[in-house]
Structure formats: structure tokens, C-alpha cells
Amino acid sequence: MVTIDPPGQVSAVRKQAGALWSRLVSLVYPPVCLGCSVIMTRHGGLCATCWSGAEFIERPYCEVLGVPFAHDQGEGTISPAAFAEPPDYHRARAVMLYGDIAASLVHRLKYNDRLDLASIMAAWMVRAGDGLVEKADVIVPIPLHRLRLLSRRYNQSAELSRALARLTGKPHGIGLLVRRRQTRQQVGLGEKARQRNVRGAFVVPDTVKADIAGKRVLLVDDVYTTGATVNAAARALKRAGVADVTVLTFARVPDP
């Protein structure tokens, strides 16, 4: 099933009510830094120390893998790693390298029920996408197996993709990609073990293949580690006839 969370029309009364609610929330819950919880002047930001410590990914970077280069090597440059092992997706982008700040935000979203962080992180992801979110036809999250979803209660990748859909008005493709078997958690596995773990784990159901064939898909996850998960998901999407797959994550582990 394809769902969409459109921005919609917001009346002046609702805007005023929202502003009043924000002021009340600020009185009860003072704004704090998302990274270290130091008191701030407004909600949803990082303090100067955390901002300087966050390793945001900016150009120049590999046009395929999104890995930052130490020096500008010219427009459209592709890294040796992308040439040596071309990924199954077309391009990948991320907000920041996976360091202390990124790990803190991802961990709180994933395990501490901080779903409020999804909209803030998604706004950064739109910027990191450098126009690619706007070009997508549909936004699809990396799915959890239904048993793991029951134990976790929510899928952090789906929360990010839902926030992205709301920010951009793009269709949110829940159900276009499913995890057909329960896999081990990827944490602690090496690169080859990760690849084996997710091989054949994803599939596009026959009932929705017509909805996704020929489309440009934005594939969303929280962290890009070795690329095993997003590559397996991209293969399933391409087998279903998807024309283009862009991977967008909040953070990515630096290449060795």
C-alpha cells in the first residue's frame, strides 16, 4: 500500500494555536541541545560545541557513494571504491559521518522513543539530498520484519521516511518493500557476514509491482555502514522494475 502524508493547508487559527502550544511546551520543557542537552534558546538545534563536533558531509564527495573527498577532484568525480565495486543503487547521500553526535541522535530515535527527532533529522536529510528528494517519485524505508517490528514497536527508518514525505509532499511507500525473512541484527557482523545476512531478505510484493515499476525511488535508512542492507534492498527494487534508486541516510560510517 502506498500512503502519502501531504503538507495540507494550515489555517491562521491553527498557526496561532501551534505558536501558543510551542510557548507552553518551552515553559515546561526548556529547549536543550540535541547532542548534549545543554540549555538552548530554541528547540531543535545543536549547541556551538556539538555543531562543531558534528562531521557534516559537504562537497566535494563521490557522486555515487557520497563519500567525502579530502580535496576537490572536479565535478562528477567517482571514488576508486565505486569503480571497483559498483553498488546496486545509483547514488547515496548522508547528512553526517557516524561519530559521537550522529550516534547519539540515531540511538535516541531508535531505542529511546525520541520520535520527535525524526522531523529534525529529516529536514537535515532533505538538505543533504541536494535536490534528489525532490526528484524522487516515492519514498521507501528499509523495512523491519514484522516480528521485529512487534518487539520494537516502530521502525526508525520508517519514521524518518514518513517525516521526509510530510516535508516534501512525496508519496510514502509503506508496503512497497517488505523484509520476507527475519535476519540477525547487523551490529557486530563483518562486511561479508552482513551481505550473507541480508541476501534475498527483501522483496517487492507482486500486488504492488505495477505501482513501482519505472519509478524513481528514494530509499531511506538511519545509518549506512557497509552498504549491505541498502544494496540488498536496491536489488529487490530493481528486480521489480524500479528505474532509479537513491539511498538517503542520516549518517554513514566513514570508509576504512
XYZ file of N, CA and C in Angstrom:
768
model
N 0.840 -1.196 0.000
C 0.000 0.000 0.000
C 0.872 1.242 0.000
N 0.525 2.195 -0.848
C 1.249 3.453 -0.892
C 0.461 4.489 -0.112
N 1.106 5.125 0.830
C 0.443 6.168 1.595
C 1.152 7.479 1.373
N 0.447 8.565 1.631
C 1.051 9.884 1.489
C 0.609 10.764 2.632
N 1.534 11.532 3.156
C 1.243 12.474 4.211
C 1.448 13.875 3.651
N 0.433 14.461 2.979
C 0.627 15.762 2.355
C 0.730 16.864 3.383
N 1.450 17.951 3.054
C 1.562 19.067 3.975
C 0.211 19.654 4.322
N -0.697 19.787 3.337
C -2.031 20.302 3.596
C -2.042 21.801 3.834
N -3.221 22.319 4.028
C -3.412 23.740 4.284
C -3.521 23.957 5.793
N -2.779 24.901 6.310
C -2.796 25.214 7.734
C -3.443 26.575 7.922
N -4.551 26.625 8.641
C -5.275 27.875 8.833
C -4.521 28.791 9.776
N -4.901 30.084 9.759
C -4.276 31.068 10.640
C -4.541 30.723 12.099
N -5.739 30.212 12.378
C -6.083 29.838 13.762
C -5.193 28.702 14.239
N -4.983 27.706 13.355
C -4.127 26.585 13.735
C -2.695 27.039 13.931
N -2.241 27.982 13.107
C -0.885 28.508 13.272
C -0.732 29.203 14.616
N -1.743 30.019 14.975
C -1.692 30.714 16.260
C -1.724 29.723 17.419
N -2.581 28.697 17.275
C -2.662 27.677 18.327
C -1.340 26.933 18.452
N -0.715 26.656 17.301
C 0.575 25.969 17.327
C 1.650 26.807 17.983
N 1.653 28.114 17.706
C 2.640 29.004 18.319
C 2.440 29.071 19.823
N 1.175 29.127 20.261
C 0.890 29.166 21.697
C 1.337 27.871 22.364
N 1.054 26.752 21.701
C 1.463 25.452 22.252
C 2.974 25.369 22.372
N 3.683 25.876 21.368
C 5.147 25.854 21.397
C 5.681 26.646 22.589
N 5.044 27.801 22.867
C 5.491 28.617 24.013
C 5.230 27.889 25.325
N 4.076 27.218 25.415
C 3.770 26.471 26.634
C 4.739 25.312 26.837
N 5.049 24.620 25.726
C 5.995 23.499 25.801
C 7.363 24.003 26.253
N 7.766 25.167 25.763
C 9.072 25.721 26.123
C 9.153 26.052 27.595
N 7.998 26.429 28.186
C 7.983 26.725 29.620
C 8.148 25.456 30.440
N 7.496 24.375 29.993
C 7.560 23.109 30.734
C 8.841 22.349 30.411
N 9.203 22.332 29.115
C 10.400 21.646 28.663
C 11.317 22.655 27.976
N 12.244 23.246 28.722
C 13.145 24.247 28.130
C 13.912 23.646 26.954
N 14.168 24.443 25.919
C 14.919 23.929 24.766
C 16.333 23.545 25.159
N 16.761 22.375 24.703
C 18.106 21.890 25.006
C 18.780 21.444 23.725
N 20.080 21.357 23.757
C 20.857 20.873 22.620
C 20.517 19.412 22.352
N 20.323 19.070 21.100
C 20.014 17.694 20.739
C 21.178 16.753 20.993
N 22.384 17.315 21.052
C 23.558 16.482 21.229
C 23.949 16.247 22.675
N 23.926 17.317 23.489
C 24.443 17.197 24.860
C 23.470 17.660 25.931
N 22.290 18.177 25.521
C 21.226 18.598 26.444
C 21.522 19.877 27.215
N 22.525 20.655 26.802
C 22.746 21.951 27.430
C 21.596 22.875 27.045
N 21.206 23.799 27.945
C 20.088 24.703 27.690
C 20.374 25.579 26.476
N 19.349 25.706 25.602
C 19.466 26.486 24.373
C 18.400 27.578 24.358
N 18.468 28.435 23.359
C 17.463 29.491 23.211
C 16.258 29.021 22.408
N 16.403 27.923 21.668
C 15.289 27.395 20.875
C 15.389 25.878 20.771
N 14.250 25.269 20.465
C 14.196 23.820 20.319
C 14.782 23.373 18.971
N 15.244 22.145 18.938
C 15.591 21.515 17.672
C 16.927 21.879 17.086
N 17.904 22.254 17.914
C 19.213 22.622 17.384
C 20.354 22.007 18.162
N 21.562 22.278 17.697
C 22.777 21.847 18.369
C 23.491 23.065 18.931
N 24.134 22.895 20.072
C 24.939 23.971 20.625
C 26.195 24.147 19.767
N 26.915 25.239 20.019
C 28.095 25.534 19.198
C 29.126 24.410 19.279
N 29.283 23.832 20.471
C 30.274 22.764 20.642
C 29.890 21.514 19.855
N 28.622 21.108 19.972
C 28.171 19.912 19.256
C 28.143 20.152 17.753
N 27.757 21.363 17.357
C 27.728 21.679 15.919
C 29.127 21.551 15.315
N 30.114 22.058 16.043
C 31.486 21.977 15.534
C 32.002 20.546 15.554
N 31.435 19.716 16.445
C 31.869 18.321 16.535
C 31.153 17.402 15.568
N 30.021 17.865 15.009
C 29.284 17.047 14.043
C 29.977 17.127 12.689
N 30.272 15.994 12.112
C 31.014 15.936 10.851
C 30.040 15.897 9.669
N 29.485 17.055 9.348
C 28.553 17.150 8.233
C 29.275 16.864 6.917
N 28.600 16.139 6.051
C 29.186 15.801 4.756
C 28.836 16.887 3.746
N 29.845 17.535 3.246
C 29.675 18.590 2.249
C 30.497 18.222 1.020
N 30.206 18.871 -0.101
C 31.045 18.683 -1.279
C 32.451 19.175 -0.986
N 33.470 18.536 -1.578
C 33.397 17.509 -2.618
C 33.222 16.106 -2.051
N 32.433 15.301 -2.756
C 32.275 13.901 -2.386
C 32.032 13.068 -3.649
N 32.190 11.744 -3.499
C 31.950 10.821 -4.604
C 30.499 10.919 -5.038
N 30.254 11.095 -6.314
C 28.898 11.269 -6.807
C 28.071 9.990 -6.684
N 28.727 8.851 -6.544
C 27.995 7.586 -6.408
C 27.815 7.215 -4.944
N 28.900 7.082 -4.205
C 28.840 6.618 -2.819
C 28.562 7.727 -1.815
N 28.787 8.974 -2.199
C 28.585 10.072 -1.263
C 29.681 10.197 -0.225
N 30.790 9.506 -0.439
C 31.916 9.559 0.496
C 32.683 10.867 0.286
N 32.929 11.638 1.353
C 33.628 12.915 1.170
C 35.084 12.734 0.762
N 35.539 13.630 -0.108
C 36.940 13.665 -0.516
C 37.689 14.674 0.338
N 38.976 14.412 0.557
C 39.810 15.360 1.304
C 40.061 16.620 0.477
N 40.092 16.466 -0.853
C 40.364 17.601 -1.734
C 39.404 17.560 -2.918
N 39.121 18.722 -3.474
C 38.243 18.819 -4.627
C 38.928 18.186 -5.847
N 38.262 17.163 -6.405
C 38.844 16.455 -7.545
C 38.072 16.705 -8.831
N 37.226 17.715 -8.808
C 36.483 18.051 -10.007
C 35.062 17.556 -9.959
N 34.179 18.262 -10.645
C 32.763 17.929 -10.641
C 32.517 16.544 -11.236
N 31.644 15.778 -10.563
C 31.264 14.462 -11.061
C 32.258 13.364 -10.795
N 33.259 13.617 -9.943
C 34.290 12.613 -9.666
C 33.704 11.416 -8.924
N 34.142 10.226 -9.315
C 33.719 8.983 -8.666
C 34.916 8.360 -7.972
N 34.717 7.873 -6.756
C 35.808 7.309 -5.969
C 36.264 5.966 -6.532
N 37.515 5.564 -6.250
C 38.007 4.250 -6.689
C 37.141 3.103 -6.181
N 36.587 3.255 -4.966
C 35.746 2.193 -4.408
C 34.487 1.984 -5.241
N 33.925 3.076 -5.762
C 32.724 2.966 -6.591
C 33.023 2.298 -7.923
N 34.232 2.531 -8.448
C 34.644 1.872 -9.685
C 34.918 0.386 -9.445
N 35.578 0.093 -8.312
C 35.975 -1.288 -8.026
C 34.771 -2.176 -7.736
N 33.823 -1.664 -6.957
C 32.625 -2.427 -6.599
C 31.404 -1.531 -6.758
N 30.891 -1.371 -7.968
C 29.708 -0.520 -8.176
C 28.532 -1.017 -7.337
N 27.859 -0.121 -6.637
C 26.735 -0.544 -5.801
C 25.508 -0.873 -6.644
N 24.525 -1.484 -6.030
C 23.290 -1.831 -6.737
C 22.334 -0.641 -6.823
N 22.552 0.384 -6.026
C 21.775 1.618 -6.137
C 22.514 2.565 -7.079
N 21.915 3.699 -7.387
C 22.524 4.633 -8.328
C 23.380 5.689 -7.639
N 22.988 6.096 -6.433
C 23.773 7.094 -5.697
C 23.346 7.075 -4.228
N 24.241 7.521 -3.351
C 23.932 7.569 -1.921
C 24.355 8.919 -1.348
N 23.567 9.392 -0.405
C 23.876 10.638 0.287
C 23.582 10.457 1.775
N 24.276 11.232 2.614
C 24.059 11.186 4.056
C 24.319 12.566 4.638
N 23.741 12.826 5.801
C 23.886 14.126 6.455
C 25.268 14.289 7.048
N 25.714 13.291 7.818
C 26.984 13.410 8.527
C 27.651 12.063 8.694
N 28.943 12.112 8.976
C 29.674 10.893 9.289
C 29.251 10.391 10.673
N 29.321 9.087 10.849
C 28.859 8.478 12.090
C 29.910 8.651 13.185
N 29.727 9.722 13.964
C 30.582 9.996 15.110
C 29.724 10.105 16.357
N 30.236 10.747 17.382
C 29.522 10.831 18.663
C 28.163 11.507 18.531
N 28.090 12.618 17.800
C 26.839 13.364 17.694
C 25.810 12.558 16.913
N 26.207 12.026 15.764
C 25.289 11.220 14.953
C 24.821 9.993 15.725
N 25.743 9.337 16.415
C 25.397 8.127 17.170
C 24.378 8.439 18.259
N 24.538 9.580 18.921
C 23.615 9.976 19.980
C 22.209 10.195 19.428
N 22.106 10.902 18.313
C 20.799 11.186 17.717
C 20.130 9.911 17.212
N 20.886 9.075 16.506
C 20.329 7.838 15.969
C 19.895 6.902 17.093
N 20.705 6.790 18.138
C 20.395 5.892 19.250
C 19.123 6.327 19.969
N 18.971 7.627 20.187
C 17.777 8.114 20.888
C 16.519 7.942 20.044
N 16.643 8.138 18.725
C 15.492 7.893 17.857
C 15.140 6.416 17.842
N 16.150 5.567 17.759
C 15.938 4.136 17.554
C 15.508 3.399 18.818
N 16.091 3.763 19.959
C 15.865 2.988 21.174
C 15.187 3.741 22.317
N 15.187 5.068 22.281
C 14.675 5.840 23.417
C 13.344 6.530 23.145
N 12.635 6.079 22.118
C 11.311 6.632 21.809
C 11.325 8.131 21.516
N 12.448 8.658 21.034
C 12.504 10.085 20.709
C 12.055 10.296 19.264
N 10.783 10.004 19.010
C 10.251 10.140 17.660
C 10.195 11.596 17.214
N 10.258 12.514 18.168
C 10.265 13.932 17.816
C 11.522 14.313 17.029
N 12.581 13.508 17.167
C 13.824 13.802 16.451
C 13.700 13.533 14.954
N 12.746 12.702 14.553
C 12.634 12.297 13.147
C 12.441 13.500 12.228
N 11.589 14.442 12.614
C 11.326 15.595 11.741
C 12.552 16.492 11.620
N 13.310 16.628 12.708
C 14.522 17.455 12.681
C 15.583 16.791 11.811
N 15.785 15.496 12.022
C 16.777 14.759 11.237
C 16.378 14.727 9.756
N 15.077 14.605 9.484
C 14.603 14.567 8.102
C 14.869 15.888 7.385
N 14.720 17.002 8.104
C 14.995 18.309 7.492
C 16.454 18.407 7.063
N 17.356 17.880 7.892
C 18.774 17.847 7.520
C 18.996 16.921 6.336
N 18.224 15.828 6.275
C 18.375 14.866 5.185
C 17.932 15.461 3.844
N 16.896 16.286 3.873
C 16.464 16.949 2.638
C 17.602 17.813 2.095
N 18.245 18.549 2.991
C 19.366 19.405 2.572
C 20.513 18.560 2.031
N 20.830 17.462 2.717
C 21.931 16.594 2.292
C 21.623 15.926 0.956
N 20.344 15.744 0.652
C 19.960 15.117 -0.600
C 20.260 15.962 -1.819
N 20.498 17.259 -1.621
C 20.946 18.153 -2.695
C 20.021 18.076 -3.918
N 18.707 18.134 -3.665
C 17.727 18.127 -4.741
C 17.232 16.754 -5.152
N 17.851 15.685 -4.645
C 17.466 14.335 -5.052
C 16.130 13.902 -4.455
N 15.787 14.431 -3.276
C 14.492 14.097 -2.672
C 13.365 14.621 -3.559
N 13.523 15.837 -4.050
C 12.504 16.444 -4.896
C 12.328 15.683 -6.217
N 13.375 15.023 -6.693
C 13.304 14.295 -7.958
C 12.679 12.912 -7.807
N 12.568 12.419 -6.590
C 12.032 11.071 -6.373
C 10.525 11.025 -6.614
N 10.045 9.868 -7.068
C 8.609 9.660 -7.244
C 7.956 9.135 -5.972
N 8.716 8.398 -5.185
C 8.170 7.806 -3.974
C 9.308 7.571 -2.975
N 8.989 7.697 -1.688
C 9.969 7.498 -0.619
C 9.681 6.162 0.057
N 10.691 5.297 0.128
C 10.519 3.940 0.655
C 11.524 3.699 1.781
N 11.076 3.299 2.967
C 12.017 2.997 4.054
C 12.520 1.564 3.984
N 13.695 1.337 4.561
C 14.165 -0.036 4.780
C 13.224 -0.675 5.803
N 12.543 -1.759 5.435
C 11.545 -2.321 6.349
C 12.146 -3.243 7.404
N 11.430 -3.368 8.510
C 11.742 -4.368 9.520
C 10.868 -5.591 9.269
N 11.337 -6.750 9.695
C 10.479 -7.924 9.666
C 9.351 -7.708 10.675
N 8.183 -8.261 10.381
C 7.008 -7.989 11.220
C 7.208 -8.416 12.674
N 7.983 -9.482 12.910
C 8.218 -9.914 14.289
C 9.101 -8.922 15.037
N 10.106 -8.404 14.356
C 10.967 -7.413 14.995
C 10.212 -6.101 15.200
N 9.326 -5.780 14.263
C 8.525 -4.567 14.417
C 7.626 -4.666 15.631
N 7.110 -5.848 15.893
C 6.272 -6.040 17.083
C 7.068 -5.814 18.358
N 8.305 -6.286 18.384
C 9.117 -6.131 19.588
C 9.655 -4.714 19.741
N 9.959 -4.053 18.623
C 10.493 -2.695 18.650
C 9.394 -1.644 18.802
N 8.207 -1.968 18.282
C 7.030 -1.087 18.276
C 7.032 -0.067 17.146
N 8.166 0.300 16.625
C 8.215 1.193 15.465
C 9.538 0.989 14.742
N 9.539 1.423 13.481
C 10.715 1.314 12.631
C 11.314 2.705 12.471
N 12.517 2.907 12.976
C 13.116 4.244 12.940
C 13.317 4.743 11.514
N 13.605 3.834 10.586
C 13.774 4.234 9.186
C 12.450 4.718 8.598
N 11.365 4.061 8.968
C 10.044 4.480 8.503
C 9.644 5.819 9.110
N 10.066 6.077 10.360
C 9.772 7.376 10.961
C 10.496 8.494 10.212
N 11.737 8.233 9.796
C 12.485 9.223 9.018
C 11.843 9.426 7.646
N 11.475 8.321 6.982
C 10.879 8.445 5.650
C 9.512 9.106 5.720
N 8.757 8.849 6.782
C 7.451 9.495 6.943
C 7.630 11.000 7.119
N 8.621 11.383 7.914
C 8.892 12.812 8.110
C 9.339 13.455 6.799
N 10.144 12.749 6.012
C 10.569 13.253 4.705
C 9.368 13.446 3.779
N 8.441 12.494 3.792
C 7.250 12.594 2.951
C 6.403 13.792 3.352
N 6.288 14.023 4.645
C 5.498 15.166 5.112
C 6.157 16.486 4.747
N 7.467 16.526 4.814
C 8.185 17.761 4.484
C 8.097 18.094 3.001
N 8.066 17.070 2.152
C 8.164 17.283 0.709
C 6.867 17.026 -0.050
N 5.885 16.388 0.597
C 4.655 16.055 -0.096
C 4.779 14.861 -1.020
N 5.883 14.129 -0.930
C 6.085 12.951 -1.774
C 5.296 11.754 -1.220
N 4.882 10.825 -2.082
C 4.213 9.615 -1.601
C 5.132 8.805 -0.695
N 4.551 8.271 0.362
C 5.310 7.453 1.313
C 4.991 5.992 1.038
N 5.966 5.250 0.527
C 5.726 3.892 0.049
C 5.831 2.818 1.104
N 4.980 2.887 2.133
C 4.928 1.798 3.109
C 4.286 0.578 2.450
N 4.955 -0.557 2.502
C 4.431 -1.777 1.921
C 4.929 -2.064 0.519
N 5.672 -1.116 -0.086
C 6.220 -1.377 -1.419
C 7.422 -2.313 -1.354
N 8.093 -2.317 -0.210
C 9.239 -3.202 0.015
C 9.042 -3.867 1.363
N 9.172 -5.191 1.400
C 8.989 -5.912 2.662
C 10.209 -6.788 2.931
N 10.437 -7.050 4.213
C 11.503 -7.974 4.624
C 10.824 -9.329 4.839
N 11.086 -10.276 3.927
C 10.323 -11.519 3.940
C 10.847 -12.549 4.917
N 12.041 -12.336 5.432
C 12.537 -13.248 6.468
C 13.262 -12.441 7.542
N 13.203 -12.966 8.755
C 13.852 -12.275 9.869
C 15.350 -12.522 9.817
N 16.117 -11.460 9.826
C 17.572 -11.562 9.765
C 18.174 -11.227 11.117
N 19.421 -11.638 11.303
C 20.147 -11.251 12.520
C 20.392 -9.753 12.482
N 20.557 -9.159 13.650
C 20.955 -7.761 13.684
C 22.339 -7.631 13.069
N 22.536 -6.566 12.295
C 23.791 -6.373 11.590
C 24.924 -5.930 12.510
N 24.587 -5.362 13.662
C 25.608 -4.872 14.588
C 26.538 -6.008 15.006
N 27.824 -5.808 14.847
C 28.811 -6.799 15.251
C 29.220 -7.755 14.145
N 28.530 -7.697 13.007
C 28.880 -8.582 11.891
C 29.881 -7.894 10.966
N 30.771 -8.681 10.376
C 31.705 -8.150 9.397
C 31.006 -7.916 8.066
N 31.740 -7.347 7.113
C 31.134 -6.974 5.841
C 30.546 -8.172 5.113
N 31.319 -9.261 4.984
C 30.827 -10.442 4.271
C 29.649 -11.076 5.001
N 29.720 -11.112 6.329
C 28.624 -11.685 7.118
C 27.356 -10.844 6.968
N 27.511 -9.533 6.892
C 26.360 -8.649 6.678
C 25.710 -8.934 5.329
N 26.532 -9.136 4.315
C 26.000 -9.416 2.979
C 25.216 -10.724 2.969
N 25.777 -11.748 3.606
C 25.080 -13.042 3.669
C 23.785 -12.920 4.467
N 23.816 -12.118 5.506
C 22.674 -11.988 6.406
C 21.448 -11.422 5.702
N 21.664 -10.460 4.792
C 20.520 -9.791 4.153
C 20.282 -10.247 2.713
N 21.082 -11.204 2.227
C 20.913 -11.674 0.848
C 19.523 -12.284 0.667
N 18.757 -11.743 -0.257
C 17.417 -12.261 -0.529
C 16.388 -11.943 0.538
N 16.724 -11.024 1.463
C 15.815 -10.739 2.571
C 14.652 -9.841 2.170
N 14.813 -9.071 1.085
C 13.795 -8.090 0.701
C 13.094 -8.507 -0.586
N 11.844 -8.088 -0.701
C 11.075 -8.387 -1.902
C 9.995 -7.322 -2.073
N 9.671 -7.033 -3.326
C 8.529 -6.177 -3.643
C 7.345 -7.098 -3.914
N 6.264 -7.009 -3.141
C 5.123 -7.903 -3.352
C 4.556 -7.761 -4.771
N 4.091 -8.877 -5.311
C 3.529 -8.867 -6.672
C 2.378 -7.878 -6.798
N 1.634 -7.696 -5.719
C 0.443 -6.832 -5.764
C 0.774 -5.357 -5.950
N 2.039 -4.953 -5.693
C 2.382 -3.534 -5.813
C 3.458 -3.274 -6.868
N 3.859 -4.313 -7.597
C 4.916 -4.122 -8.595
C 4.513 -3.115 -9.664
N 3.251 -3.109 -10.037
C 2.792 -2.158 -11.049
C 2.863 -0.723 -10.534
N 2.743 -0.550 -9.199
C 2.783 0.785 -8.609
C 4.185 1.377 -8.599
N 5.188 0.510 -8.682
C 6.563 0.981 -8.504
C 7.412 0.856 -9.766
N 6.942 0.118 -10.738
C 7.710 -0.078 -11.969
C 7.954 1.248 -12.681
N 9.205 1.457 -13.078
C 9.576 2.670 -13.793
C 9.735 3.903 -12.933
N 9.570 3.782 -11.621
C 9.623 4.934 -10.720
C 11.043 5.209 -10.236
N 11.234 6.442 -9.771
C 12.471 6.849 -9.111
C 12.231 6.753 -7.603
N 12.954 5.875 -6.942
C 12.729 5.589 -5.523
C 13.811 6.227 -4.663
N 13.384 6.871 -3.584
C 14.303 7.339 -2.548
C 14.250 6.318 -1.417
N 15.331 5.580 -1.223
C 15.412 4.519 -0.219
C 16.038 5.086 1.048
N 15.327 4.990 2.164
C 15.723 5.681 3.396
C 16.114 4.700 4.493
N 17.249 4.977 5.154
C 17.677 4.226 6.332
C 18.326 5.207 7.298
N 18.585 4.748 8.527
C 19.174 5.660 9.508
C 20.686 5.770 9.358
N 21.372 4.615 9.204
C 22.833 4.621 9.117
C 23.295 3.718 7.973
N 24.231 4.222 7.201
C 24.891 3.440 6.153
C 26.204 2.931 6.755
N 26.334 1.611 6.888
C 27.546 1.046 7.482
C 28.435 0.470 6.381
N 28.133 -0.737 5.930
C 28.898 -1.320 4.816
C 28.144 -1.232 3.494
N 26.874 -0.897 3.561
C 26.054 -0.840 2.358
C 25.349 -2.143 2.048
N 25.553 -3.184 2.865
C 24.958 -4.492 2.580
C 23.432 -4.425 2.563
N 22.837 -3.734 3.530
C 21.378 -3.682 3.635
C 20.764 -2.907 2.472
N 21.276 -1.711 2.201
C 20.680 -0.901 1.128
C 20.937 -1.530 -0.241
N 22.059 -2.224 -0.419
C 22.311 -2.911 -1.685
C 21.318 -4.049 -1.903
N 21.055 -4.809 -0.837
C 20.089 -5.910 -0.950
C 18.695 -5.365 -1.256
N 18.340 -4.264 -0.609
C 17.032 -3.645 -0.851
C 16.954 -3.083 -2.269
N 18.029 -2.447 -2.726
C 18.054 -1.880 -4.078
C 17.916 -2.975 -5.137
N 18.541 -4.122 -4.904
C 18.421 -5.237 -5.859
C 16.973 -5.680 -5.990
N 16.278 -5.764 -4.865
C 14.867 -6.173 -4.889
C 14.020 -5.152 -5.638
N 14.298 -3.885 -5.428
C 13.545 -2.829 -6.110
C 13.790 -2.861 -7.618
N 15.042 -3.061 -8.009
C 15.370 -3.078 -9.435
C 14.787 -4.309 -10.120
N 14.745 -5.446 -9.405
C 14.120 -6.641 -9.978
C 12.628 -6.409 -10.238
N 12.037 -5.514 -9.446
C 10.610 -5.207 -9.607
C 10.370 -4.149 -10.680
N 11.442 -3.673 -11.310
C 11.277 -2.729 -12.407
C 11.493 -1.275 -12.063
N 11.996 -0.993 -10.866
C 12.281 0.394 -10.487
C 13.377 0.950 -11.394
N 13.202 2.188 -11.840
C 14.138 2.780 -12.799
C 15.371 3.374 -12.145
N 15.237 3.862 -10.915
C 16.336 4.595 -10.292
C 16.197 4.500 -8.774
N 17.309 4.236 -8.086
C 17.311 4.133 -6.619
C 18.365 5.077 -6.039
N 17.907 6.023 -5.253
C 18.792 6.903 -4.495
C 18.696 6.512 -3.029
N 19.825 6.307 -2.384
C 19.858 5.970 -0.960
C 20.133 7.244 -0.157
N 19.301 7.496 0.825
C 19.494 8.647 1.698
C 19.453 8.182 3.145
N 20.546 8.419 3.874
C 20.612 8.050 5.288
C 20.971 9.276 6.114
N 20.713 9.198 7.416
C 21.087 10.310 8.267
C 22.603 10.332 8.468
N 23.179 9.164 8.686
C 24.631 9.102 8.919
C 25.231 7.966 8.100
N 26.547 8.035 7.908
C 27.254 6.940 7.279
C 28.588 6.744 7.984
N 28.960 5.486 8.130
C 30.243 5.147 8.724
C 31.339 5.509 7.716
N 32.388 6.194 8.141
C 33.463 6.524 7.192
C 34.058 5.267 6.590
N 34.434 5.345 5.334
C 35.082 4.214 4.692
C 36.407 3.895 5.386
N 36.783 2.614 5.456
C 38.078 2.263 6.068
C 39.225 2.960 5.332
